[in-house]
Amino acid sequence: MAEPRVSRRDFLRLGLLLPAAGPLLSTLAACAKKPAERVVNFFNWSSYISKEALPGFTAATGVKVNYDVFADEEEMFAKLRSGAMGYDVIVATDYLLPRLRGSNLIAPIPMEDLKNLSNLDPKFLHTPYDPEQRFSVPYLWGTTGIGFNKKLVAKAPTSWWDLWDERYKGRICMLDSPRECIGTALLLKGQPETTTDEKDFEAAKELLLKQKPLVKQYTSATYVDALVAGEAALAMAYSGDVLQAVKENPHLDYALPKEGGYMWVDCMCVLRGAPHLADSVALIDYLLRPDVAAGICNAVHYASPNAAAQPRIDPAVLKDKRVYPPAAVVKNLRYHTPPDPEAYVLWNQTWSDVKAL
């Protein structure tokens, strides 16, 4: 198991080749001038990979990987929509795929060239967000729940309402994500994410504004550091982020609320007009190898959709119910539902109001 904490949302802590966005864009331009150089430009969550995977791919194929990162998907989506050029492969959460397709940002993947596609568990294929299995390849999956520092809470959290507990004023972190925060507020108000009723969004906003004085920070990047340092007692959190950090602070733990947490699948996609298509497909296929997929799962503590990788995954990870929830718990988990296009305005305005007021 890899030793450094490698967070889905945190900044790099490993010795991977990871240029900053500015230098990478220069690299992309340089690559465009050197068509003979074999390279793949990979846009992924920060440090959301094992330290061996990309060097292993380069050693096996001779293809260099430039690994650029984003802290949240709205940032990634906005960057791609603004015309950022040169990226080949991205990792995106399932609910974002309809928006990526609707904006003509991703292209069909030649699935027939993926020899390792059959390694995936069929239940992760032909899903509602990609029913024809043309635009995405599952990478990892996980849940959204509550991370907490056991030394700083009176008892382990069991409900989303625990993030509104005034005893922890100034020691609660919330994800900087409208999907997670507004979605949870709608859930607590008994409304579906598919609602287009302005009154529902107003009620969700009021609930989040009531919570705001208790919130230390809205962040998808540094909440784990706050938990580790004892600066936060509770945080809306992604499962693997917290579980990786247990090695730094054994008092950390993770729980799924009784109302139901969120389950999501992160997928690999190829951008439309990818300048290095063949090598991009080769990278995706390499990451589907059982040994590689298992190594990634072991490093980041997010569950793998790769059925063939399961025997190679560290038994401690495989048996951890916080990583692989039992079937009874999974039944109570929810997928984020892509909103109706006309509702995007309501989501964006609600989140802007919460952050501004």
PDB file of C-alpha atoms in Angstrom, residues 15 33 46 51 58 69-70 75 114 221 233 253 303 336:
ATOM      1  CA  GLY A  15       6.776  12.701  -6.502  1.00  0.00           C
ATOM      2  CA  LYS A  33       5.199  21.531 -32.261  1.00  0.00           C
ATOM      3  CA  SER A  46      -5.474  16.234  -7.672  1.00  0.00           C
ATOM      4  CA  LYS A  51       2.596   6.863  -7.683  1.00  0.00           C
ATOM      5  CA  THR A  58       5.649   5.198 -19.677  1.00  0.00           C
ATOM      6  CA  VAL A  69      -5.018  18.696 -11.923  1.00  0.00           C
ATOM      7  CA  PHE A  70      -8.204  20.437 -10.882  1.00  0.00           C
ATOM      8  CA  GLU A  75     -13.393  24.519 -12.354  1.00  0.00           C
ATOM      9  CA  LEU A 114      -9.801  -1.602 -24.910  1.00  0.00           C
ATOM     10  CA  ALA A 221      -9.176  20.706  -1.178  1.00  0.00           C
ATOM     11  CA  ALA A 233     -14.330  18.415  14.136  1.00  0.00           C
ATOM     12  CA  ASP A 253     -13.130   8.299  10.913  1.00  0.00           C
ATOM     13  CA  ALA A 303     -13.316   1.477  -4.417  1.00  0.00           C
ATOM     14  CA  HIS A 336     -26.518  12.665  -7.934  1.00  0.00           C
TER      15      HIS A 336
END
